[in-house]
Amino acid sequence: MKVIVLIAVTMLSLLPARQYQTNQREMNGAWTANEGNTSFTLVFEDGYFSFACFDIPGKRFIRTYGGSFTASDGALNFKYEFDSAEKETVGTTKKMIARMDGIILLLDIGNGIKKWTRIDDGKNTLAGNWRITGRMKDGQMEVMPLRARKTVKLLSGTRFQWVAINTETKEFFGTGGGTFTFLNGKYTEHIEFFSRDSSRVGASLSFDGSINDKVWTHRGASSKGDPIHEEWTREN
C-alpha cells in the first residue's frame, strides 16, 4: 500500500491552507467515496474508525479494516485492530495526511488519494463505539467481559457496522453494515453488506431499543429469524 507522492501533493493542494488543521472531533461521522458500483465508507466515532468496501448491486463484500485513531496537525494516526484482508496489519500503526474543507475530505486509504464526501456529522443518540457485553440465554443475561475476542458495533449519525474479531490472534470472523434509524424506541438496520451471507443484503431488521447511561439494550430477531436480546456498552 503506497502513496503516490505527486498525486497526493497535487490533490491535497486543492484545499485552502486555513483548512489544513484536522482534529479528532471534526472527523466524527461518516464519509463516502464511490467508484462505479463499488462503495467506500469511513466512520469515525469515540476515537474509533472503520473502513468498508462493498458492492451493493452485486451484493458483494470486499474488505474492511479499522481500530483506534487520533487526529492532529493535518494527519490521522491509525492503530489497526482488524483487517479482513491482511491480518499482519493488526497491531500496527499508520499515519495518513488528511485535508478537510467542510464536507470534503482528501485521504489516502492505501491505494491512492480519494476524495471523500461527508454523509453525516455523527450526531445521534446511538452514535459511538459499542461492544456487546450481554446476551440473553435461557432466560438469563449472560455477561460477556472484555477480552481479545469481541464484537463491536460502530455507529455514526446514519451508518452502522459491526465486526467480530480477535485482537490477539488477529482473526477476523465477520462483519455487516449499512444505514440505520432510531426513532421512538425502534432501532432499524438496512443492510448494505454482510460478509457471511450476501443474501441478507437489502434486508431490514427492526429491534426495540433503549439506552440507559452507557448501556444500549435491544430486542428483536436476527437476520435468520432467531430471537435476540442483547446489551451493548459504549466504549471510550
Short mmCIF file of C-alpha atoms in Angstrom, two decimals:
data_model
loop_
_atom_site.label_atom_id
_atom_site.label_comp_id
_atom_site.label_asym_id
_atom_site.label_seq_id
_atom_site.Cartn_x
_atom_site.Cartn_y
_atom_site.Cartn_z
CA MET A 1 0.00 0.00 0.00
CA LYS A 2 1.93 3.03 -1.32
CA VAL A 3 1.07 6.69 -1.59
CA ILE A 4 1.82 8.19 -4.98
CA VAL A 5 3.55 11.35 -3.82
CA LEU A 6 2.98 13.54 -6.88
CA ILE A 7 -0.76 12.80 -6.94
CA ALA A 8 -1.00 13.35 -3.19
CA VAL A 9 0.71 16.74 -3.36
CA THR A 10 -1.43 17.89 -6.28
CA MET A 11 -4.77 16.83 -4.79
CA LEU A 12 -4.04 17.95 -1.26
CA SER A 13 -3.02 21.38 -2.54
CA LEU A 14 -6.57 21.91 -3.82
CA LEU A 15 -7.80 22.76 -0.32
CA PRO A 16 -7.06 26.16 1.26
CA ALA A 17 -4.28 26.29 3.84
CA ARG A 18 -6.60 27.57 6.58
CA GLN A 19 -8.43 24.21 6.50
CA TYR A 20 -5.31 22.07 6.88
CA GLN A 21 -5.71 21.53 10.62
CA THR A 22 -7.64 18.35 11.42
CA ASN A 23 -8.77 17.30 14.89
CA GLN A 24 -10.48 14.20 16.20
CA ARG A 25 -13.85 15.79 16.91
CA GLU A 26 -14.08 17.25 13.40
CA MET A 27 -13.68 13.75 11.94
CA ASN A 28 -16.71 12.32 13.77
CA GLY A 29 -19.37 10.99 11.44
CA ALA A 30 -19.48 9.05 8.19
CA TRP A 31 -17.80 9.67 4.85
CA THR A 32 -18.23 8.04 1.45
CA ALA A 33 -16.44 7.64 -1.88
CA ASN A 34 -17.66 5.64 -4.86
CA GLU A 35 -16.16 4.07 -7.98
CA GLY A 36 -18.88 2.65 -10.23
CA ASN A 37 -20.79 0.09 -8.20
CA THR A 38 -18.08 -0.07 -5.54
CA SER A 39 -18.82 1.91 -2.37
CA PHE A 40 -16.23 3.00 0.19
CA THR A 41 -17.28 4.21 3.62
CA LEU A 42 -15.37 5.58 6.61
CA VAL A 43 -16.91 6.03 10.04
CA PHE A 44 -15.19 7.88 12.89
CA GLU A 45 -16.65 7.95 16.42
CA ASP A 46 -15.37 7.85 20.01
CA GLY A 47 -11.74 7.61 18.84
CA TYR A 48 -12.54 4.52 16.73
CA PHE A 49 -12.78 4.14 12.96
CA SER A 50 -13.91 1.59 10.40
CA PHE A 51 -13.36 1.41 6.66
CA ALA A 52 -15.59 -0.77 4.46
CA CYS A 53 -15.57 -1.54 0.75
CA PHE A 54 -18.54 -3.29 -0.88
CA ASP A 55 -20.73 -3.60 -3.96
CA ILE A 56 -24.44 -3.19 -3.16
CA PRO A 57 -25.91 -4.16 -6.61
CA GLY A 58 -23.64 -7.20 -6.74
CA LYS A 59 -24.29 -8.00 -3.05
CA ARG A 60 -20.54 -8.41 -2.63
CA PHE A 61 -18.47 -7.60 0.45
CA ILE A 62 -14.89 -6.73 -0.48
CA ARG A 63 -12.88 -5.58 2.55
CA THR A 64 -12.95 -3.88 5.93
CA TYR A 65 -10.39 -2.70 8.47
CA GLY A 66 -10.39 -0.44 11.49
CA GLY A 67 -9.28 0.33 15.02
CA SER A 68 -8.47 3.38 17.09
CA PHE A 69 -7.37 6.74 15.75
CA THR A 70 -6.16 10.19 16.72
CA ALA A 71 -6.11 13.34 14.61
CA SER A 72 -3.76 16.30 14.81
CA ASP A 73 -1.76 18.70 12.65
CA GLY A 74 -3.46 17.68 9.42
CA ALA A 75 -2.85 13.94 9.87
CA LEU A 76 -4.73 10.86 11.06
CA ASN A 77 -2.91 8.23 13.11
CA PHE A 78 -4.49 4.79 12.82
CA LYS A 79 -3.86 1.76 15.05
CA TYR A 80 -5.39 -1.33 13.46
CA GLU A 81 -7.46 -3.81 15.47
CA PHE A 82 -8.80 -5.77 12.49
CA ASP A 83 -8.29 -6.25 8.77
CA SER A 84 -10.33 -8.76 6.78
CA ALA A 85 -7.73 -8.99 4.01
CA GLU A 86 -4.31 -8.55 5.64
CA LYS A 87 -4.16 -9.80 9.23
CA GLU A 88 -0.50 -8.78 9.51
CA THR A 89 -1.60 -5.13 9.73
CA VAL A 90 -3.41 -5.81 13.04
CA GLY A 91 -1.48 -4.16 15.86
CA THR A 92 0.42 -1.84 13.54
CA THR A 93 0.04 1.92 13.22
CA LYS A 94 -0.04 4.21 10.21
CA LYS A 95 0.00 7.96 9.76
CA MET A 96 -2.02 9.41 6.88
CA ILE A 97 -2.12 13.02 5.72
CA ALA A 98 -5.69 14.31 5.75
CA ARG A 99 -7.08 17.53 4.32
CA MET A 100 -10.62 18.61 5.10
CA ASP A 101 -12.76 21.51 3.90
CA GLY A 102 -16.35 21.37 5.13
CA ILE A 103 -17.94 18.23 3.69
CA ILE A 104 -14.88 17.23 1.63
CA LEU A 105 -12.01 15.07 2.92
CA LEU A 106 -8.90 14.11 0.97
CA LEU A 107 -7.27 11.00 2.41
CA ASP A 108 -5.13 8.10 1.25
CA ILE A 109 -6.57 4.75 2.39
CA GLY A 110 -3.83 2.62 0.88
CA ASN A 111 -4.45 2.75 -2.86
CA GLY A 112 -4.08 6.45 -3.61
CA ILE A 113 -5.76 9.67 -2.54
CA LYS A 114 -9.54 9.56 -2.51
CA LYS A 115 -12.00 12.41 -2.30
CA TRP A 116 -14.49 11.64 0.47
CA THR A 117 -17.83 13.37 0.97
CA ARG A 118 -19.37 13.67 4.41
CA ILE A 119 -22.60 11.69 4.89
CA ASP A 120 -23.36 12.84 8.43
CA ASP A 121 -21.73 14.64 11.36
CA GLY A 122 -22.04 11.80 13.83
CA LYS A 123 -24.80 13.40 15.84
CA ASN A 124 -27.22 10.75 17.01
CA THR A 125 -28.20 9.29 20.39
CA LEU A 126 -26.63 6.00 19.29
CA ALA A 127 -23.54 7.45 17.63
CA GLY A 128 -20.44 5.86 19.12
CA ASN A 129 -18.34 2.75 19.54
CA TRP A 130 -20.21 -0.10 21.24
CA ARG A 131 -19.11 -3.56 22.43
CA ILE A 132 -21.52 -6.39 23.13
CA THR A 133 -21.43 -7.11 26.87
CA GLY A 134 -24.52 -9.21 27.47
CA ARG A 135 -26.74 -11.70 25.66
CA MET A 136 -29.90 -13.36 26.92
CA LYS A 137 -29.53 -17.13 27.22
CA ASP A 138 -32.05 -19.48 28.81
CA GLY A 139 -33.83 -16.54 30.41
CA GLN A 140 -30.68 -15.10 31.98
CA MET A 141 -28.49 -12.23 30.77
CA GLU A 142 -25.09 -13.81 30.12
CA VAL A 143 -22.31 -11.29 30.86
CA MET A 144 -19.58 -11.02 28.23
CA PRO A 145 -16.45 -9.48 29.81
CA LEU A 146 -13.81 -7.58 27.87
CA ARG A 147 -11.41 -9.97 26.14
CA ALA A 148 -9.42 -10.30 22.92
CA ARG A 149 -12.30 -11.95 21.08
CA LYS A 150 -15.12 -9.43 20.84
CA THR A 151 -17.89 -7.98 18.72
CA VAL A 152 -18.06 -4.23 18.33
CA LYS A 153 -20.55 -2.02 16.53
CA LEU A 154 -19.65 1.47 15.33
CA LEU A 155 -22.47 3.91 14.58
CA SER A 156 -22.40 7.42 13.16
CA GLY A 157 -25.44 9.63 12.65
CA THR A 158 -26.83 7.36 9.93
CA ARG A 159 -24.50 4.40 9.38
CA PHE A 160 -23.62 1.26 11.35
CA GLN A 161 -21.06 -1.52 11.07
CA TRP A 162 -20.43 -4.46 13.35
CA VAL A 163 -17.26 -6.59 13.33
CA ALA A 164 -16.39 -9.82 15.14
CA ILE A 165 -12.65 -10.09 15.76
CA ASN A 166 -9.84 -11.37 17.97
CA THR A 167 -7.17 -8.74 18.60
CA GLU A 168 -4.64 -11.27 19.97
CA THR A 169 -4.81 -13.89 17.22
CA LYS A 170 -5.63 -11.20 14.61
CA GLU A 171 -8.58 -13.29 13.40
CA PHE A 172 -11.49 -11.72 11.57
CA PHE A 173 -14.80 -13.58 11.92
CA GLY A 174 -17.31 -11.41 10.09
CA THR A 175 -18.91 -8.03 9.52
CA GLY A 176 -22.06 -6.37 8.30
CA GLY A 177 -23.24 -2.83 7.89
CA GLY A 178 -25.37 -0.23 6.19
CA THR A 179 -27.71 2.52 7.34
CA PHE A 180 -29.89 2.75 10.45
CA THR A 181 -32.65 4.76 12.08
CA PHE A 182 -33.54 5.07 15.75
CA LEU A 183 -36.95 6.63 16.34
CA ASN A 184 -39.45 6.29 19.19
CA GLY A 185 -37.64 3.31 20.71
CA LYS A 186 -37.40 1.45 17.41
CA TYR A 187 -33.94 0.69 16.02
CA THR A 188 -33.91 -0.41 12.35
CA GLU A 189 -30.94 -1.56 10.27
CA HIS A 190 -30.88 -1.56 6.47
CA ILE A 191 -28.18 -4.00 5.39
CA GLU A 192 -25.83 -2.98 2.56
CA PHE A 193 -23.09 -5.58 3.08
CA PHE A 194 -22.73 -8.83 5.00
CA SER A 195 -19.52 -10.86 4.78
CA ARG A 196 -21.10 -14.13 5.97
CA ASP A 197 -24.25 -14.22 3.84
CA SER A 198 -24.69 -11.97 0.80
CA SER A 199 -28.37 -12.92 0.51
CA ARG A 200 -29.06 -10.67 3.52
CA VAL A 201 -28.09 -7.55 1.54
CA GLY A 202 -31.16 -5.37 1.01
CA ALA A 203 -32.96 -6.69 4.11
CA SER A 204 -34.10 -4.55 7.02
CA LEU A 205 -34.13 -5.61 10.66
CA SER A 206 -36.05 -3.82 13.43
CA PHE A 207 -35.48 -4.01 17.18
CA ASP A 208 -37.00 -2.47 20.27
CA GLY A 209 -34.18 -0.34 21.65
CA SER A 210 -33.42 1.75 24.73
CA ILE A 211 -30.38 3.47 26.24
CA ASN A 212 -29.65 3.66 29.95
CA ASP A 213 -26.48 5.63 30.66
CA LYS A 214 -23.78 3.79 28.66
CA VAL A 215 -25.81 0.61 28.06
CA TRP A 216 -27.85 0.09 24.90
CA THR A 217 -30.40 -2.73 25.00
CA HIS A 218 -32.23 -4.10 22.01
CA ARG A 219 -34.63 -6.95 21.38
CA GLY A 220 -35.88 -8.47 18.16
CA ALA A 221 -34.91 -11.15 15.66
CA SER A 222 -31.67 -11.82 13.80
CA SER A 223 -31.35 -11.97 10.01
CA LYS A 224 -32.05 -15.71 10.38
CA GLY A 225 -35.17 -15.10 12.46
CA ASP A 226 -33.64 -16.14 15.78
CA PRO A 227 -34.72 -14.13 18.84
CA ILE A 228 -32.21 -11.54 20.05
CA HIS A 229 -31.94 -9.77 23.41
CA GLU A 230 -28.56 -8.06 23.73
CA GLU A 231 -26.81 -5.40 25.79
CA TRP A 232 -24.09 -3.21 24.30
CA THR A 233 -21.81 -0.91 26.32
CA ARG A 234 -20.30 2.30 24.97
CA GLU A 235 -16.53 2.10 24.69
CA ASN A 236 -14.24 5.11 25.20
#
